[in-house]
Amino acid sequence: MILPDGCEQQARTGTSRLDRFISKNSTFSLSDTRFLIAQKRILLDGCVAHSIQQKVTEFTHVVLDGHCLRDNNPVYIMLNKPRGVVSATKDAKHSTVLDLIRHPQKNELHIVGRLDLNTTGLVLLTNDGAWSRKISLPETKLAKTYEVTLSKALDDQYIDVFREGIYFGYENITTQPACLEILSEYTARLSLTEGKYHQVKRMFGHFRNEVLALHRVSVGHLSLDGLKVGQSRLLTLEESVNTTQKPMLL
Ligand code: URA
């Protein structure tokens, strides 16, 4: 069997039905797939394929006649982002979060929930689009927790206003209930379940209180836990599964 040029590259994206995947990534047609199945020539994750309707995800290991058509492992990484590093995969001016990662698949990774240039703390990177979508969806209600240092003194009024929500005119929305814990006169811990543009700075901006330092300490159950600034580590399989299956509510 001859594989068309670049078929392994094409095979890296999206979820599709087995017959569509085979016709896209080999010289066989959609209708040939039934015969390939009957002749037990296709393996999906090591098991003989049994139906043209089986789903092939971006991480299904697909073998046809002993040739690997797709072999892509999911990667989940947490990084403690330093100040001055941009949450992007490429940037002409600044170093990027990707510059801090050493992993053979690093060029496949995307960022899950960006932090501003001067914000520090937990950034997640992955090549698993379904995982990052689930984490980012407001319906998942995953708490993102920040430590905030402010220019003016805080008082208890902030707690009620943040819980009730703040109107953002630009998006015409009211922010979801957020949990504010005042740690000292000028510092607080804030947990949000959404990630609007500059959300934390704009929420304190409602009180004309400038954010001097912002540090994300956790996303759901994932926290930096001693990971030094600029360092990264792979998530365990359990951590990656728990992040989306057992979200931590406010
Ligand atoms: N909110 C902000 O204002 N900035 C960030 O980087 C993250 C949340």
PDB file of C-alpha atoms and ligand atoms in Angstrom:
ATOM      1  CA  MET A   1       0.000   0.000   0.000  1.00  0.00           C
ATOM      2  CA  ILE A   2       1.298   3.503  -0.887  1.00  0.00           C
ATOM      3  CA  LEU A   3       0.464   6.351   1.468  1.00  0.00           C
ATOM      4  CA  PRO A   4      -0.105   9.725  -0.210  1.00  0.00           C
ATOM      5  CA  ASP A   5       2.470  12.447   0.581  1.00  0.00           C
ATOM      6  CA  GLY A   6       1.789  14.294   3.843  1.00  0.00           C
ATOM      7  CA  CYS A   7      -0.923  11.903   4.973  1.00  0.00           C
ATOM      8  CA  GLU A   8       0.669  11.542   8.407  1.00  0.00           C
ATOM      9  CA  GLN A   9       0.533  15.305   8.812  1.00  0.00           C
ATOM     10  CA  GLN A  10      -3.146  15.427   7.787  1.00  0.00           C
ATOM     11  CA  ALA A  11      -3.787  12.563  10.141  1.00  0.00           C
ATOM     12  CA  ARG A  12      -2.909  14.784  13.101  1.00  0.00           C
ATOM     13  CA  THR A  13      -6.056  16.902  13.100  1.00  0.00           C
ATOM     14  CA  GLY A  14      -9.666  16.371  14.217  1.00  0.00           C
ATOM     15  CA  THR A  15     -12.070  13.519  14.947  1.00  0.00           C
ATOM     16  CA  SER A  16     -13.667  11.599  12.082  1.00  0.00           C
ATOM     17  CA  ARG A  17     -15.487   8.390  11.209  1.00  0.00           C
ATOM     18  CA  LEU A  18     -13.197   5.491  10.385  1.00  0.00           C
ATOM     19  CA  ASP A  19     -14.133   5.248   6.675  1.00  0.00           C
ATOM     20  CA  ARG A  20     -13.599   9.007   6.207  1.00  0.00           C
ATOM     21  CA  PHE A  21     -10.284   8.843   8.018  1.00  0.00           C
ATOM     22  CA  ILE A  22      -9.106   5.920   5.850  1.00  0.00           C
ATOM     23  CA  SER A  23     -10.128   7.584   2.591  1.00  0.00           C
ATOM     24  CA  LYS A  24      -8.360  10.810   3.628  1.00  0.00           C
ATOM     25  CA  ASN A  25      -5.205   9.186   4.881  1.00  0.00           C
ATOM     26  CA  SER A  26      -4.569   6.301   2.505  1.00  0.00           C
ATOM     27  CA  THR A  27      -5.037   5.357  -1.139  1.00  0.00           C
ATOM     28  CA  PHE A  28      -8.218   3.425  -0.223  1.00  0.00           C
ATOM     29  CA  SER A  29     -11.675   4.892  -0.791  1.00  0.00           C
ATOM     30  CA  LEU A  30     -14.579   5.304   1.615  1.00  0.00           C
ATOM     31  CA  SER A  31     -16.255   2.160   0.291  1.00  0.00           C
ATOM     32  CA  ASP A  32     -13.002   0.116   0.417  1.00  0.00           C
ATOM     33  CA  THR A  33     -13.030   0.499   4.205  1.00  0.00           C
ATOM     34  CA  ARG A  34     -15.743  -2.180   4.650  1.00  0.00           C
ATOM     35  CA  PHE A  35     -13.502  -4.717   2.907  1.00  0.00           C
ATOM     36  CA  LEU A  36     -10.444  -3.674   4.916  1.00  0.00           C
ATOM     37  CA  ILE A  37     -12.499  -4.187   8.082  1.00  0.00           C
ATOM     38  CA  ALA A  38     -13.799  -7.590   6.904  1.00  0.00           C
ATOM     39  CA  GLN A  39     -10.206  -8.621   6.182  1.00  0.00           C
ATOM     40  CA  LYS A  40      -9.138  -7.396   9.668  1.00  0.00           C
ATOM     41  CA  ARG A  41      -6.510  -5.090   8.165  1.00  0.00           C
ATOM     42  CA  ILE A  42      -7.182  -2.057  10.403  1.00  0.00           C
ATOM     43  CA  LEU A  43      -6.150  -1.754  14.061  1.00  0.00           C
ATOM     44  CA  LEU A  44      -7.506   1.005  16.307  1.00  0.00           C
ATOM     45  CA  ASP A  45      -5.553   1.379  19.539  1.00  0.00           C
ATOM     46  CA  GLY A  46      -4.323  -2.183  19.066  1.00  0.00           C
ATOM     47  CA  CYS A  47      -7.807  -3.713  18.492  1.00  0.00           C
ATOM     48  CA  VAL A  48      -9.139  -4.945  15.147  1.00  0.00           C
ATOM     49  CA  ALA A  49     -11.620  -2.396  13.737  1.00  0.00           C
ATOM     50  CA  HIS A  50     -15.210  -3.697  13.411  1.00  0.00           C
ATOM     51  CA  SER A  51     -17.269  -0.839  11.952  1.00  0.00           C
ATOM     52  CA  ILE A  52     -16.891   2.018   9.445  1.00  0.00           C
ATOM     53  CA  GLN A  53     -18.635   4.172  12.049  1.00  0.00           C
ATOM     54  CA  GLN A  54     -15.933   3.867  14.687  1.00  0.00           C
ATOM     55  CA  LYS A  55     -14.578   7.255  15.746  1.00  0.00           C
ATOM     56  CA  VAL A  56     -10.985   8.175  15.101  1.00  0.00           C
ATOM     57  CA  THR A  57      -9.916  10.989  17.441  1.00  0.00           C
ATOM     58  CA  GLU A  58      -6.740  13.035  17.212  1.00  0.00           C
ATOM     59  CA  PHE A  59      -5.182  10.552  19.664  1.00  0.00           C
ATOM     60  CA  THR A  60      -6.424   7.229  18.255  1.00  0.00           C
ATOM     61  CA  HIS A  61      -3.525   5.008  17.196  1.00  0.00           C
ATOM     62  CA  VAL A  62      -4.443   3.790  13.691  1.00  0.00           C
ATOM     63  CA  VAL A  63      -2.583   1.020  11.844  1.00  0.00           C
ATOM     64  CA  LEU A  64      -3.472  -0.161   8.344  1.00  0.00           C
ATOM     65  CA  ASP A  65      -1.656  -3.180   6.893  1.00  0.00           C
ATOM     66  CA  GLY A  66       1.096  -2.649   9.469  1.00  0.00           C
ATOM     67  CA  HIS A  67       1.585   1.048   8.509  1.00  0.00           C
ATOM     68  CA  CYS A  68       0.940   3.603  11.211  1.00  0.00           C
ATOM     69  CA  LEU A  69      -1.484   6.278   9.939  1.00  0.00           C
ATOM     70  CA  ARG A  70      -1.853   8.157  13.216  1.00  0.00           C
ATOM     71  CA  ASP A  71       0.278   8.012  16.331  1.00  0.00           C
ATOM     72  CA  ASN A  72      -0.210  11.189  18.302  1.00  0.00           C
ATOM     73  CA  ASN A  73       0.047  11.330  22.081  1.00  0.00           C
ATOM     74  CA  PRO A  74      -1.834  13.880  24.172  1.00  0.00           C
ATOM     75  CA  VAL A  75       0.469  16.223  26.089  1.00  0.00           C
ATOM     76  CA  TYR A  76      -0.554  18.325  29.106  1.00  0.00           C
ATOM     77  CA  ILE A  77       1.931  20.765  30.641  1.00  0.00           C
ATOM     78  CA  MET A  78       1.778  23.353  33.423  1.00  0.00           C
ATOM     79  CA  LEU A  79       4.175  26.304  33.468  1.00  0.00           C
ATOM     80  CA  ASN A  80       4.891  28.958  36.067  1.00  0.00           C
ATOM     81  CA  LYS A  81       4.983  31.963  33.737  1.00  0.00           C
ATOM     82  CA  PRO A  82       7.405  34.748  34.637  1.00  0.00           C
ATOM     83  CA  ARG A  83       6.572  38.446  34.229  1.00  0.00           C
ATOM     84  CA  GLY A  84       7.486  39.808  30.773  1.00  0.00           C
ATOM     85  CA  VAL A  85       6.884  36.522  28.944  1.00  0.00           C
ATOM     86  CA  VAL A  86       4.045  36.626  26.441  1.00  0.00           C
ATOM     87  CA  SER A  87       1.253  33.999  26.427  1.00  0.00           C
ATOM     88  CA  ALA A  88       1.661  33.185  22.752  1.00  0.00           C
ATOM     89  CA  THR A  89       3.470  30.599  20.711  1.00  0.00           C
ATOM     90  CA  LYS A  90       5.300  33.240  18.584  1.00  0.00           C
ATOM     91  CA  ASP A  91       6.156  36.874  19.216  1.00  0.00           C
ATOM     92  CA  ALA A  92       8.493  39.269  17.444  1.00  0.00           C
ATOM     93  CA  LYS A  93       9.384  41.270  20.584  1.00  0.00           C
ATOM     94  CA  HIS A  94       9.137  39.139  23.706  1.00  0.00           C
ATOM     95  CA  SER A  95      10.050  35.628  24.685  1.00  0.00           C
ATOM     96  CA  THR A  96       7.015  33.345  24.721  1.00  0.00           C
ATOM     97  CA  VAL A  97       5.748  30.638  27.057  1.00  0.00           C
ATOM     98  CA  LEU A  98       6.744  28.115  24.397  1.00  0.00           C
ATOM     99  CA  ASP A  99      10.384  29.262  24.649  1.00  0.00           C
ATOM    100  CA  LEU A 100      10.323  27.980  28.248  1.00  0.00           C
ATOM    101  CA  ILE A 101       9.093  24.491  27.360  1.00  0.00           C
ATOM    102  CA  ARG A 102      11.340  21.590  26.477  1.00  0.00           C
ATOM    103  CA  HIS A 103       9.290  18.805  24.939  1.00  0.00           C
ATOM    104  CA  PRO A 104       9.619  16.962  21.611  1.00  0.00           C
ATOM    105  CA  GLN A 105       5.995  17.854  20.724  1.00  0.00           C
ATOM    106  CA  LYS A 106       6.235  21.487  21.881  1.00  0.00           C
ATOM    107  CA  ASN A 107       5.414  22.880  18.437  1.00  0.00           C
ATOM    108  CA  GLU A 108       2.016  21.133  18.521  1.00  0.00           C
ATOM    109  CA  LEU A 109       0.998  22.830  21.778  1.00  0.00           C
ATOM    110  CA  HIS A 110      -1.498  25.627  22.296  1.00  0.00           C
ATOM    111  CA  ILE A 111      -2.200  27.734  25.389  1.00  0.00           C
ATOM    112  CA  VAL A 112      -5.268  27.191  27.569  1.00  0.00           C
ATOM    113  CA  GLY A 113      -6.284  30.594  28.982  1.00  0.00           C
ATOM    114  CA  ARG A 114      -3.714  33.308  28.412  1.00  0.00           C
ATOM    115  CA  LEU A 115      -2.189  35.559  31.046  1.00  0.00           C
ATOM    116  CA  ASP A 116      -1.213  39.185  30.424  1.00  0.00           C
ATOM    117  CA  LEU A 117       2.446  40.029  29.806  1.00  0.00           C
ATOM    118  CA  ASN A 118       2.957  41.270  33.378  1.00  0.00           C
ATOM    119  CA  THR A 119       0.845  38.532  35.043  1.00  0.00           C
ATOM    120  CA  THR A 120       2.731  35.596  36.524  1.00  0.00           C
ATOM    121  CA  GLY A 121       1.726  32.051  37.406  1.00  0.00           C
ATOM    122  CA  LEU A 122      -0.023  28.964  36.167  1.00  0.00           C
ATOM    123  CA  VAL A 123      -0.394  28.529  32.412  1.00  0.00           C
ATOM    124  CA  LEU A 124      -1.572  25.271  30.836  1.00  0.00           C
ATOM    125  CA  LEU A 125      -0.416  24.052  27.439  1.00  0.00           C
ATOM    126  CA  THR A 126      -1.693  21.070  25.497  1.00  0.00           C
ATOM    127  CA  ASN A 127      -2.160  19.555  22.040  1.00  0.00           C
ATOM    128  CA  ASP A 128      -5.601  18.238  23.099  1.00  0.00           C
ATOM    129  CA  GLY A 129      -8.214  20.616  21.685  1.00  0.00           C
ATOM    130  CA  ALA A 130     -11.165  18.907  23.385  1.00  0.00           C
ATOM    131  CA  TRP A 131      -9.459  19.220  26.797  1.00  0.00           C
ATOM    132  CA  SER A 132      -8.666  22.917  26.404  1.00  0.00           C
ATOM    133  CA  ARG A 133     -12.181  23.687  25.124  1.00  0.00           C
ATOM    134  CA  LYS A 134     -13.707  21.972  28.145  1.00  0.00           C
ATOM    135  CA  ILE A 135     -11.464  23.862  30.572  1.00  0.00           C
ATOM    136  CA  SER A 136     -12.246  27.192  28.948  1.00  0.00           C
ATOM    137  CA  LEU A 137     -16.048  26.775  28.703  1.00  0.00           C
ATOM    138  CA  PRO A 138     -17.858  28.917  31.308  1.00  0.00           C
ATOM    139  CA  GLU A 139     -20.326  26.004  31.792  1.00  0.00           C
ATOM    140  CA  THR A 140     -17.488  23.866  33.165  1.00  0.00           C
ATOM    141  CA  LYS A 141     -17.261  26.401  36.024  1.00  0.00           C
ATOM    142  CA  LEU A 142     -13.615  25.699  36.651  1.00  0.00           C
ATOM    143  CA  ALA A 143     -12.237  28.079  39.275  1.00  0.00           C
ATOM    144  CA  LYS A 144      -9.163  30.087  38.281  1.00  0.00           C
ATOM    145  CA  THR A 145      -7.590  31.586  41.383  1.00  0.00           C
ATOM    146  CA  TYR A 146      -5.381  34.681  41.467  1.00  0.00           C
ATOM    147  CA  GLU A 147      -3.374  36.475  44.119  1.00  0.00           C
ATOM    148  CA  VAL A 148      -3.724  40.183  43.604  1.00  0.00           C
ATOM    149  CA  THR A 149      -1.731  43.158  44.957  1.00  0.00           C
ATOM    150  CA  LEU A 150      -3.525  46.486  44.745  1.00  0.00           C
ATOM    151  CA  SER A 151      -2.617  50.145  44.866  1.00  0.00           C
ATOM    152  CA  LYS A 152      -5.431  51.156  47.259  1.00  0.00           C
ATOM    153  CA  ALA A 153      -6.724  49.560  50.441  1.00  0.00           C
ATOM    154  CA  LEU A 154      -9.481  46.945  50.132  1.00  0.00           C
ATOM    155  CA  ASP A 155     -12.682  46.714  52.146  1.00  0.00           C
ATOM    156  CA  ASP A 156     -15.564  44.245  52.545  1.00  0.00           C
ATOM    157  CA  GLN A 157     -17.701  46.062  49.963  1.00  0.00           C
ATOM    158  CA  TYR A 158     -15.567  44.450  47.233  1.00  0.00           C
ATOM    159  CA  ILE A 159     -16.599  40.973  48.377  1.00  0.00           C
ATOM    160  CA  ASP A 160     -20.324  41.650  47.843  1.00  0.00           C
ATOM    161  CA  VAL A 161     -19.855  43.466  44.529  1.00  0.00           C
ATOM    162  CA  PHE A 162     -17.644  40.686  43.123  1.00  0.00           C
ATOM    163  CA  ARG A 163     -20.147  38.036  44.267  1.00  0.00           C
ATOM    164  CA  GLU A 164     -23.052  39.887  42.640  1.00  0.00           C
ATOM    165  CA  GLY A 165     -21.163  40.518  39.381  1.00  0.00           C
ATOM    166  CA  ILE A 166     -19.909  43.620  37.604  1.00  0.00           C
ATOM    167  CA  TYR A 167     -21.344  44.956  34.351  1.00  0.00           C
ATOM    168  CA  PHE A 168     -18.837  45.007  31.474  1.00  0.00           C
ATOM    169  CA  GLY A 169     -20.232  47.446  28.898  1.00  0.00           C
ATOM    170  CA  TYR A 170     -17.946  46.390  26.072  1.00  0.00           C
ATOM    171  CA  GLU A 171     -19.244  42.791  26.084  1.00  0.00           C
ATOM    172  CA  ASN A 172     -22.652  43.784  27.518  1.00  0.00           C
ATOM    173  CA  ILE A 173     -22.407  41.083  30.198  1.00  0.00           C
ATOM    174  CA  THR A 174     -22.388  40.882  33.975  1.00  0.00           C
ATOM    175  CA  THR A 175     -19.518  38.859  35.370  1.00  0.00           C
ATOM    176  CA  GLN A 176     -20.306  35.503  36.985  1.00  0.00           C
ATOM    177  CA  PRO A 177     -20.208  35.359  40.804  1.00  0.00           C
ATOM    178  CA  ALA A 178     -16.598  35.594  41.943  1.00  0.00           C
ATOM    179  CA  CYS A 179     -15.170  34.788  45.353  1.00  0.00           C
ATOM    180  CA  LEU A 180     -12.866  37.388  46.927  1.00  0.00           C
ATOM    181  CA  GLU A 181     -10.875  36.706  50.072  1.00  0.00           C
ATOM    182  CA  ILE A 182      -9.128  39.750  51.540  1.00  0.00           C
ATOM    183  CA  LEU A 183      -5.687  38.676  52.768  1.00  0.00           C
ATOM    184  CA  SER A 184      -4.347  42.060  53.943  1.00  0.00           C
ATOM    185  CA  GLU A 185      -5.030  45.762  53.360  1.00  0.00           C
ATOM    186  CA  TYR A 186      -3.590  45.591  49.822  1.00  0.00           C
ATOM    187  CA  THR A 187      -3.700  41.902  48.899  1.00  0.00           C
ATOM    188  CA  ALA A 188      -6.495  39.474  48.078  1.00  0.00           C
ATOM    189  CA  ARG A 189      -7.218  36.078  46.575  1.00  0.00           C
ATOM    190  CA  LEU A 190      -9.828  36.066  43.816  1.00  0.00           C
ATOM    191  CA  SER A 191     -11.494  33.008  42.223  1.00  0.00           C
ATOM    192  CA  LEU A 192     -13.306  33.318  38.889  1.00  0.00           C
ATOM    193  CA  THR A 193     -15.068  30.789  36.676  1.00  0.00           C
ATOM    194  CA  GLU A 194     -14.615  32.734  33.446  1.00  0.00           C
ATOM    195  CA  GLY A 195     -11.826  34.510  31.647  1.00  0.00           C
ATOM    196  CA  LYS A 196     -12.891  37.748  29.993  1.00  0.00           C
ATOM    197  CA  TYR A 197     -10.212  40.040  28.563  1.00  0.00           C
ATOM    198  CA  HIS A 198      -8.208  41.634  31.451  1.00  0.00           C
ATOM    199  CA  GLN A 199     -10.999  40.457  33.746  1.00  0.00           C
ATOM    200  CA  VAL A 200      -9.271  40.824  37.104  1.00  0.00           C
ATOM    201  CA  LYS A 201      -7.857  44.266  36.295  1.00  0.00           C
ATOM    202  CA  ARG A 202     -11.242  45.444  35.030  1.00  0.00           C
ATOM    203  CA  MET A 203     -13.063  44.133  38.106  1.00  0.00           C
ATOM    204  CA  PHE A 204     -10.774  46.088  40.428  1.00  0.00           C
ATOM    205  CA  GLY A 205     -10.950  48.946  37.917  1.00  0.00           C
ATOM    206  CA  HIS A 206     -14.641  49.189  38.865  1.00  0.00           C
ATOM    207  CA  PHE A 207     -13.338  50.563  42.202  1.00  0.00           C
ATOM    208  CA  ARG A 208     -10.593  52.597  40.471  1.00  0.00           C
ATOM    209  CA  ASN A 209      -8.115  50.368  42.260  1.00  0.00           C
ATOM    210  CA  GLU A 210      -5.093  49.536  40.111  1.00  0.00           C
ATOM    211  CA  VAL A 211      -3.714  45.994  40.120  1.00  0.00           C
ATOM    212  CA  LEU A 212       0.028  46.215  40.826  1.00  0.00           C
ATOM    213  CA  ALA A 213       0.752  42.479  40.688  1.00  0.00           C
ATOM    214  CA  LEU A 214      -1.295  39.516  39.530  1.00  0.00           C
ATOM    215  CA  HIS A 215      -0.353  35.883  39.982  1.00  0.00           C
ATOM    216  CA  ARG A 216      -2.485  32.847  38.989  1.00  0.00           C
ATOM    217  CA  VAL A 217      -2.026  30.169  41.644  1.00  0.00           C
ATOM    218  CA  SER A 218      -4.455  27.508  40.451  1.00  0.00           C
ATOM    219  CA  VAL A 219      -6.846  26.287  37.770  1.00  0.00           C
ATOM    220  CA  GLY A 220      -9.381  23.877  39.263  1.00  0.00           C
ATOM    221  CA  HIS A 221      -7.457  21.329  41.302  1.00  0.00           C
ATOM    222  CA  LEU A 222      -4.191  22.118  39.558  1.00  0.00           C
ATOM    223  CA  SER A 223      -1.898  24.402  41.512  1.00  0.00           C
ATOM    224  CA  LEU A 224       1.714  25.451  41.121  1.00  0.00           C
ATOM    225  CA  ASP A 225       2.702  23.731  44.392  1.00  0.00           C
ATOM    226  CA  GLY A 226       6.367  24.687  44.524  1.00  0.00           C
ATOM    227  CA  LEU A 227       6.958  24.837  40.761  1.00  0.00           C
ATOM    228  CA  LYS A 228       9.557  27.608  40.420  1.00  0.00           C
ATOM    229  CA  VAL A 229       9.122  30.668  38.176  1.00  0.00           C
ATOM    230  CA  GLY A 230       9.992  29.740  34.596  1.00  0.00           C
ATOM    231  CA  GLN A 231       9.745  26.010  35.279  1.00  0.00           C
ATOM    232  CA  SER A 232       7.257  23.591  33.723  1.00  0.00           C
ATOM    233  CA  ARG A 233       6.175  20.000  34.254  1.00  0.00           C
ATOM    234  CA  LEU A 234       3.998  17.408  32.585  1.00  0.00           C
ATOM    235  CA  LEU A 235       0.633  16.729  34.217  1.00  0.00           C
ATOM    236  CA  THR A 236       0.007  13.165  35.275  1.00  0.00           C
ATOM    237  CA  LEU A 237      -2.775  11.324  33.435  1.00  0.00           C
ATOM    238  CA  GLU A 238      -4.851  11.489  36.625  1.00  0.00           C
ATOM    239  CA  GLU A 239      -4.376  15.268  36.890  1.00  0.00           C
ATOM    240  CA  SER A 240      -5.393  15.823  33.276  1.00  0.00           C
ATOM    241  CA  VAL A 241      -8.515  13.660  33.642  1.00  0.00           C
ATOM    242  CA  ASN A 242      -9.491  15.206  36.997  1.00  0.00           C
ATOM    243  CA  THR A 243      -9.143  18.745  35.667  1.00  0.00           C
ATOM    244  CA  THR A 244     -12.148  18.342  33.404  1.00  0.00           C
ATOM    245  CA  GLN A 245     -14.107  15.634  35.228  1.00  0.00           C
ATOM    246  CA  LYS A 246     -14.117  17.011  38.764  1.00  0.00           C
ATOM    247  CA  PRO A 247     -14.110  20.765  38.378  1.00  0.00           C
ATOM    248  CA  MET A 248     -13.627  22.737  41.562  1.00  0.00           C
ATOM    249  CA  LEU A 249     -16.607  25.007  42.066  1.00  0.00           C
ATOM    250  CA  LEU A 250     -16.469  28.335  43.821  1.00  0.00           C
TER     251      LEU A 250
HETATM  252  N1  URA B   1      -7.168  38.950  34.468  1.00  0.00           N
HETATM  253  C1  URA B   1      -6.325  39.937  34.081  1.00  0.00           C
HETATM  254  O1  URA B   1      -6.665  41.112  34.171  1.00  0.00           O
HETATM  255  N2  URA B   1      -5.131  39.582  33.589  1.00  0.00           N
HETATM  256  C2  URA B   1      -4.699  38.313  33.486  1.00  0.00           C
HETATM  257  O2  URA B   1      -3.582  38.063  33.057  1.00  0.00           O
HETATM  258  C3  URA B   1      -5.583  37.294  33.907  1.00  0.00           C
HETATM  259  C4  URA B   1      -6.813  37.634  34.389  1.00  0.00           C
END
